[in-house]
Amino acid sequence: MTHVWTAIKKVPFFRGLRDTEIMQVIKIAHSRRYKKNDIIFRKEDLGNSFFIVKDGKVKIFTSLGGDKKKTFAFLNRGDFFGEMSLLGGKVRSASAMAAEDTELYVISKRNFAKLIAGNHQFTLKLLHTLADRLTRADNEIASMLFHNIRGRLAEAILELTKKSHATPTKVAIDQSELAQYLGTTRVPVCRAINIFKREGTIDYRRGEIIILNHAKLKSMAGNIQ
Ligand code: CMP
């Protein structure tokens, strides 16, 4: 039990929650494993569970027709998802896929409602994250309206590397994933990457973006007021 407890405490979602509150969550969750590329649920499915990433990476995305895809977020250890349909939307607002081998805590809709009613820290965490996601979505709308592809790419790189602890800062992502994250096609993304490389702002090798000039990237991303 001790090593299970130690593992649980490493999941960032549970930081700041008291032991009794963590126990409340764990008691009603079961864990489920997914292989890389497994679909967890699809947009428009009826929402019946809430998920916390125990390990791995989840991609939240939508697709239009066969080929147009937009990635909304990559979620890592400690992030949660699946709350929106349970809070009101009824059906899933986006699809979720395991971006690598992944393990999730799964909580039923009924137990999720009980947690919201009975666990204040859990509810606060939920509200904070929803506010962060809304801010990010607002920024992305502004960025799509006011920025060119280079500004948007700069912003995307900063967002994707936000949680990186490596020096220099880096993130593994291939060009088609990056294009989906920006809601565009590979060609303009490839061109923008090459410009950033020539300027010495980033390096891009073997599917990995390495930030070489953070200040330059920030000024490219700009501040939308
Ligand atoms: P739900 O609508 O139940 O299913 C899809 C989930 O994706 C949604 O709940 C949120 O948890 C998550 N989601 C949707 N949009 C975003 C976003 N922009 N950033 C992070 N997560 C999101």
mmCIF file of C-alpha atoms and ligand atoms in Angstrom:
data_model
loop_
_atom_site.group_PDB
_atom_site.id
_atom_site.type_symbol
_atom_site.label_atom_id
_atom_site.label_comp_id
_atom_site.label_asym_id
_atom_site.label_seq_id
_atom_site.Cartn_x
_atom_site.Cartn_y
_atom_site.Cartn_z
ATOM 1 C CA MET A 1 0.000 0.000 0.000
ATOM 2 C CA THR A 2 2.858 2.422 0.868
ATOM 3 C CA HIS A 3 4.339 2.315 -2.649
ATOM 4 C CA VAL A 4 0.859 2.763 -4.174
ATOM 5 C CA TRP A 5 0.406 5.811 -1.954
ATOM 6 C CA THR A 6 3.820 7.195 -2.941
ATOM 7 C CA ALA A 7 2.940 6.729 -6.617
ATOM 8 C CA ILE A 8 -0.402 8.491 -6.159
ATOM 9 C CA LYS A 9 1.244 11.459 -4.455
ATOM 10 C CA LYS A 10 3.479 11.918 -7.504
ATOM 11 C CA VAL A 11 0.405 12.616 -9.662
ATOM 12 C CA PRO A 12 0.261 16.451 -9.757
ATOM 13 C CA PHE A 13 -3.560 16.461 -9.650
ATOM 14 C CA PHE A 14 -3.425 15.186 -6.070
ATOM 15 C CA ARG A 15 -0.898 17.760 -4.836
ATOM 16 C CA GLY A 16 -2.595 20.215 -2.523
ATOM 17 C CA LEU A 17 -5.319 17.727 -1.645
ATOM 18 C CA ARG A 18 -5.378 16.367 1.895
ATOM 19 C CA ASP A 19 -4.858 12.600 2.386
ATOM 20 C CA THR A 20 -8.547 12.136 3.223
ATOM 21 C CA GLU A 21 -9.493 13.989 0.053
ATOM 22 C CA ILE A 22 -7.107 11.900 -2.052
ATOM 23 C CA MET A 23 -8.570 8.756 -0.490
ATOM 24 C CA GLN A 24 -12.045 9.978 -1.407
ATOM 25 C CA VAL A 25 -10.996 10.192 -5.069
ATOM 26 C CA ILE A 26 -8.987 6.960 -5.182
ATOM 27 C CA LYS A 27 -11.667 4.880 -3.481
ATOM 28 C CA ILE A 28 -14.130 5.584 -6.264
ATOM 29 C CA ALA A 29 -11.679 5.392 -9.192
ATOM 30 C CA HIS A 30 -10.439 2.372 -11.096
ATOM 31 C CA SER A 31 -7.481 2.423 -13.410
ATOM 32 C CA ARG A 32 -7.520 1.527 -17.098
ATOM 33 C CA ARG A 33 -4.616 1.123 -19.534
ATOM 34 C CA TYR A 34 -4.536 2.227 -23.168
ATOM 35 C CA LYS A 35 -2.003 1.514 -25.885
ATOM 36 C CA LYS A 36 -0.574 4.339 -28.005
ATOM 37 C CA ASN A 37 -3.206 5.480 -30.582
ATOM 38 C CA ASP A 38 -6.141 3.806 -28.742
ATOM 39 C CA ILE A 39 -9.265 5.964 -28.868
ATOM 40 C CA ILE A 40 -10.539 6.677 -25.345
ATOM 41 C CA PHE A 41 -13.782 8.229 -26.575
ATOM 42 C CA ARG A 42 -15.040 10.075 -29.625
ATOM 43 C CA LYS A 43 -16.629 13.471 -30.031
ATOM 44 C CA GLU A 44 -20.433 13.239 -29.641
ATOM 45 C CA ASP A 45 -20.251 10.036 -27.536
ATOM 46 C CA LEU A 46 -22.439 10.188 -24.460
ATOM 47 C CA GLY A 47 -20.258 11.270 -21.515
ATOM 48 C CA ASN A 48 -20.313 8.791 -18.658
ATOM 49 C CA SER A 49 -16.873 9.020 -17.025
ATOM 50 C CA PHE A 50 -14.268 11.468 -15.822
ATOM 51 C CA PHE A 51 -10.543 10.717 -16.272
ATOM 52 C CA ILE A 52 -7.294 11.673 -14.532
ATOM 53 C CA VAL A 53 -4.024 10.852 -16.321
ATOM 54 C CA LYS A 54 -2.077 8.524 -14.021
ATOM 55 C CA ASP A 55 0.728 8.045 -16.554
ATOM 56 C CA GLY A 56 1.305 8.755 -20.239
ATOM 57 C CA LYS A 57 -0.102 11.343 -22.603
ATOM 58 C CA VAL A 58 -3.586 12.004 -24.028
ATOM 59 C CA LYS A 59 -4.451 13.998 -27.138
ATOM 60 C CA ILE A 60 -7.719 15.978 -27.176
ATOM 61 C CA PHE A 61 -8.772 16.712 -30.743
ATOM 62 C CA THR A 62 -11.578 17.192 -33.216
ATOM 63 C CA SER A 63 -11.796 16.306 -36.892
ATOM 64 C CA LEU A 64 -13.755 17.741 -39.766
ATOM 65 C CA GLY A 65 -14.386 15.470 -42.731
ATOM 66 C CA GLY A 66 -11.625 12.933 -43.261
ATOM 67 C CA ASP A 67 -8.494 15.053 -43.292
ATOM 68 C CA LYS A 68 -8.996 18.241 -41.247
ATOM 69 C CA LYS A 69 -7.886 17.775 -37.666
ATOM 70 C CA LYS A 70 -7.399 20.211 -34.806
ATOM 71 C CA THR A 71 -5.560 19.262 -31.628
ATOM 72 C CA PHE A 72 -6.826 21.221 -28.644
ATOM 73 C CA ALA A 73 -4.400 19.917 -26.046
ATOM 74 C CA PHE A 74 -1.947 17.263 -24.980
ATOM 75 C CA LEU A 75 -2.647 16.187 -21.409
ATOM 76 C CA ASN A 76 0.049 14.696 -19.187
ATOM 77 C CA ARG A 77 0.342 13.026 -15.806
ATOM 78 C CA GLY A 78 -2.016 14.672 -13.337
ATOM 79 C CA ASP A 79 -4.176 16.419 -15.932
ATOM 80 C CA PHE A 80 -7.856 15.523 -16.135
ATOM 81 C CA PHE A 81 -10.462 15.469 -18.864
ATOM 82 C CA GLY A 82 -14.013 14.383 -19.643
ATOM 83 C CA GLU A 83 -15.632 16.797 -17.181
ATOM 84 C CA MET A 84 -17.449 19.017 -19.712
ATOM 85 C CA SER A 85 -20.059 16.510 -20.861
ATOM 86 C CA LEU A 86 -20.666 15.494 -17.232
ATOM 87 C CA LEU A 87 -21.183 19.103 -16.182
ATOM 88 C CA GLY A 88 -23.835 19.871 -18.749
ATOM 89 C CA GLY A 89 -22.929 19.168 -22.353
ATOM 90 C CA LYS A 90 -24.080 15.518 -22.125
ATOM 91 C CA VAL A 91 -22.030 14.521 -25.207
ATOM 92 C CA ARG A 92 -18.254 14.723 -25.591
ATOM 93 C CA SER A 93 -17.111 18.078 -26.977
ATOM 94 C CA ALA A 94 -13.970 16.526 -28.494
ATOM 95 C CA SER A 95 -12.285 13.143 -29.024
ATOM 96 C CA ALA A 96 -9.555 11.719 -26.770
ATOM 97 C CA MET A 97 -6.755 9.388 -27.871
ATOM 98 C CA ALA A 98 -3.753 7.882 -26.079
ATOM 99 C CA ALA A 99 -0.746 9.723 -27.584
ATOM 100 C CA GLU A 100 1.524 7.124 -25.943
ATOM 101 C CA ASP A 101 0.945 4.064 -23.726
ATOM 102 C CA THR A 102 -1.226 5.546 -21.026
ATOM 103 C CA GLU A 103 -2.879 4.681 -17.727
ATOM 104 C CA LEU A 104 -5.917 6.588 -16.512
ATOM 105 C CA TYR A 105 -7.952 6.810 -13.337
ATOM 106 C CA VAL A 106 -11.593 6.470 -14.377
ATOM 107 C CA ILE A 107 -14.424 7.869 -12.243
ATOM 108 C CA SER A 108 -18.089 7.272 -13.061
ATOM 109 C CA LYS A 109 -20.488 10.160 -13.695
ATOM 110 C CA ARG A 110 -22.336 9.415 -10.439
ATOM 111 C CA ASN A 111 -19.161 9.440 -8.344
ATOM 112 C CA PHE A 112 -17.914 12.563 -10.118
ATOM 113 C CA ALA A 113 -21.111 14.362 -9.033
ATOM 114 C CA LYS A 114 -20.543 13.151 -5.447
ATOM 115 C CA LEU A 115 -16.938 14.419 -5.508
ATOM 116 C CA ILE A 116 -18.046 17.856 -6.680
ATOM 117 C CA ALA A 117 -20.601 18.044 -3.904
ATOM 118 C CA GLY A 118 -18.354 16.702 -1.147
ATOM 119 C CA ASN A 119 -14.721 17.557 -1.883
ATOM 120 C CA HIS A 120 -14.025 21.297 -1.932
ATOM 121 C CA GLN A 121 -10.371 21.077 -2.980
ATOM 122 C CA PHE A 122 -11.318 18.825 -5.882
ATOM 123 C CA THR A 123 -13.999 21.287 -7.018
ATOM 124 C CA LEU A 124 -11.600 24.238 -6.721
ATOM 125 C CA LYS A 125 -8.982 22.404 -8.797
ATOM 126 C CA LEU A 126 -11.633 21.722 -11.412
ATOM 127 C CA LEU A 127 -12.663 25.394 -11.559
ATOM 128 C CA HIS A 128 -9.063 26.635 -11.771
ATOM 129 C CA THR A 129 -8.313 24.287 -14.645
ATOM 130 C CA LEU A 130 -11.498 25.226 -16.499
ATOM 131 C CA ALA A 131 -10.600 28.914 -16.133
ATOM 132 C CA ASP A 132 -7.061 28.213 -17.446
ATOM 133 C CA ARG A 133 -8.446 26.291 -20.424
ATOM 134 C CA LEU A 134 -10.879 29.102 -21.245
ATOM 135 C CA THR A 135 -8.063 31.681 -21.088
ATOM 136 C CA ARG A 136 -5.962 29.515 -23.370
ATOM 137 C CA ALA A 137 -8.858 29.092 -25.820
ATOM 138 C CA ASP A 138 -9.466 32.885 -25.820
ATOM 139 C CA ASN A 139 -5.775 33.499 -26.512
ATOM 140 C CA GLU A 140 -5.821 30.977 -29.323
ATOM 141 C CA ILE A 141 -8.840 32.643 -30.965
ATOM 142 C CA ALA A 142 -7.071 36.028 -30.760
ATOM 143 C CA SER A 143 -3.873 34.479 -32.067
ATOM 144 C CA MET A 144 -5.699 32.916 -35.053
ATOM 145 C CA LEU A 145 -7.204 36.313 -35.877
ATOM 146 C CA PHE A 146 -4.189 38.549 -35.304
ATOM 147 C CA HIS A 147 -1.081 36.441 -35.835
ATOM 148 C CA ASN A 148 0.545 34.994 -38.901
ATOM 149 C CA ILE A 149 1.713 31.374 -38.959
ATOM 150 C CA ARG A 150 5.107 32.243 -37.412
ATOM 151 C CA GLY A 151 3.517 34.006 -34.440
ATOM 152 C CA ARG A 152 1.165 31.083 -33.928
ATOM 153 C CA LEU A 153 3.972 28.564 -34.217
ATOM 154 C CA ALA A 154 6.028 30.538 -31.659
ATOM 155 C CA GLU A 155 3.058 30.524 -29.296
ATOM 156 C CA ALA A 156 2.430 26.801 -29.821
ATOM 157 C CA ILE A 157 6.079 25.935 -29.103
ATOM 158 C CA LEU A 158 5.995 27.976 -25.874
ATOM 159 C CA GLU A 159 2.746 26.289 -24.803
ATOM 160 C CA LEU A 160 3.968 22.780 -25.647
ATOM 161 C CA THR A 161 7.234 23.271 -23.739
ATOM 162 C CA LYS A 162 5.647 24.969 -20.715
ATOM 163 C CA LYS A 163 6.072 21.880 -18.549
ATOM 164 C CA SER A 164 9.475 20.824 -19.902
ATOM 165 C CA HIS A 165 12.231 20.703 -17.271
ATOM 166 C CA ALA A 166 14.972 19.869 -19.774
ATOM 167 C CA THR A 167 17.851 22.264 -20.538
ATOM 168 C CA PRO A 168 17.709 23.445 -23.268
ATOM 169 C CA THR A 169 13.903 23.355 -23.312
ATOM 170 C CA LYS A 170 12.550 20.822 -25.801
ATOM 171 C CA VAL A 171 9.496 18.870 -26.866
ATOM 172 C CA ALA A 172 9.059 15.809 -29.055
ATOM 173 C CA ILE A 173 6.440 16.391 -31.728
ATOM 174 C CA ASP A 174 6.383 15.570 -35.448
ATOM 175 C CA GLN A 175 5.449 18.109 -38.102
ATOM 176 C CA SER A 176 1.997 16.694 -38.853
ATOM 177 C CA GLU A 177 1.130 16.703 -35.116
ATOM 178 C CA LEU A 178 2.347 20.292 -34.952
ATOM 179 C CA ALA A 179 0.205 21.210 -37.986
ATOM 180 C CA GLN A 180 -2.843 19.631 -36.298
ATOM 181 C CA TYR A 181 -2.084 21.551 -33.116
ATOM 182 C CA LEU A 182 -2.134 24.763 -35.161
ATOM 183 C CA GLY A 183 -5.184 23.666 -37.150
ATOM 184 C CA THR A 184 -3.328 23.939 -40.458
ATOM 185 C CA THR A 185 -1.430 21.802 -42.967
ATOM 186 C CA ARG A 186 2.206 20.635 -42.935
ATOM 187 C CA VAL A 187 3.589 22.867 -45.686
ATOM 188 C CA PRO A 188 3.250 26.289 -43.956
ATOM 189 C CA VAL A 189 4.402 24.766 -40.645
ATOM 190 C CA CYS A 190 7.460 23.258 -42.323
ATOM 191 C CA ARG A 191 8.274 26.654 -43.905
ATOM 192 C CA ALA A 192 7.919 28.476 -40.579
ATOM 193 C CA ILE A 193 10.110 25.880 -38.824
ATOM 194 C CA ASN A 194 12.816 26.362 -41.448
ATOM 195 C CA ILE A 195 12.747 30.149 -40.963
ATOM 196 C CA PHE A 196 13.053 29.720 -37.165
ATOM 197 C CA LYS A 197 15.930 27.299 -37.715
ATOM 198 C CA ARG A 198 17.765 29.670 -40.060
ATOM 199 C CA GLU A 199 17.381 32.523 -37.552
ATOM 200 C CA GLY A 200 18.738 30.302 -34.778
ATOM 201 C CA THR A 201 15.496 30.578 -32.754
ATOM 202 C CA ILE A 202 14.957 26.822 -32.582
ATOM 203 C CA ASP A 203 16.528 23.622 -33.721
ATOM 204 C CA TYR A 204 14.390 20.767 -35.027
ATOM 205 C CA ARG A 205 15.986 17.343 -35.162
ATOM 206 C CA ARG A 206 14.547 13.843 -35.237
ATOM 207 C CA GLY A 207 11.043 15.018 -34.394
ATOM 208 C CA GLU A 208 12.207 17.181 -31.500
ATOM 209 C CA ILE A 209 11.948 20.965 -31.187
ATOM 210 C CA ILE A 210 14.750 22.520 -29.150
ATOM 211 C CA ILE A 211 14.421 26.151 -28.085
ATOM 212 C CA LEU A 212 17.662 28.069 -28.719
ATOM 213 C CA ASN A 213 16.408 31.630 -28.263
ATOM 214 C CA HIS A 214 13.536 31.842 -25.785
ATOM 215 C CA ALA A 215 13.353 35.655 -25.828
ATOM 216 C CA LYS A 216 13.025 35.734 -29.610
ATOM 217 C CA LEU A 217 10.270 33.137 -29.514
ATOM 218 C CA LYS A 218 8.420 35.160 -26.869
ATOM 219 C CA SER A 219 8.630 38.339 -28.866
ATOM 220 C CA MET A 220 7.382 36.450 -31.966
ATOM 221 C CA ALA A 221 4.434 35.129 -29.949
ATOM 222 C CA GLY A 222 3.842 38.697 -28.769
ATOM 223 C CA ASN A 223 1.399 39.862 -26.162
ATOM 224 C CA ILE A 224 -2.146 40.082 -27.345
ATOM 225 C CA GLN A 225 -3.801 42.643 -25.058
HETATM 226 P P1 CMP B 1 -15.829 16.309 -22.553
HETATM 227 O O1 CMP B 1 -16.604 17.274 -23.396
HETATM 228 O O2 CMP B 1 -16.571 15.443 -21.619
HETATM 229 O O3 CMP B 1 -14.973 15.372 -23.525
HETATM 230 C C1 CMP B 1 -13.903 15.970 -24.252
HETATM 231 C C2 CMP B 1 -12.975 16.570 -23.233
HETATM 232 O O4 CMP B 1 -11.841 17.208 -23.747
HETATM 233 C C3 CMP B 1 -13.714 17.698 -22.486
HETATM 234 O O5 CMP B 1 -14.738 17.130 -21.717
HETATM 235 C C4 CMP B 1 -12.564 18.342 -21.755
HETATM 236 O O6 CMP B 1 -12.232 17.606 -20.611
HETATM 237 C C5 CMP B 1 -11.432 18.166 -22.785
HETATM 238 N N1 CMP B 1 -11.189 19.408 -23.525
HETATM 239 C C6 CMP B 1 -11.975 20.003 -24.423
HETATM 240 N N2 CMP B 1 -11.402 21.132 -24.895
HETATM 241 C C7 CMP B 1 -10.212 21.235 -24.278
HETATM 242 C C8 CMP B 1 -9.137 22.175 -24.335
HETATM 243 N N3 CMP B 1 -9.188 23.234 -25.141
HETATM 244 N N4 CMP B 1 -8.068 21.977 -23.536
HETATM 245 C C9 CMP B 1 -7.994 20.903 -22.733
HETATM 246 N N5 CMP B 1 -8.986 19.969 -22.644
HETATM 247 C C10 CMP B 1 -10.071 20.134 -23.400
#
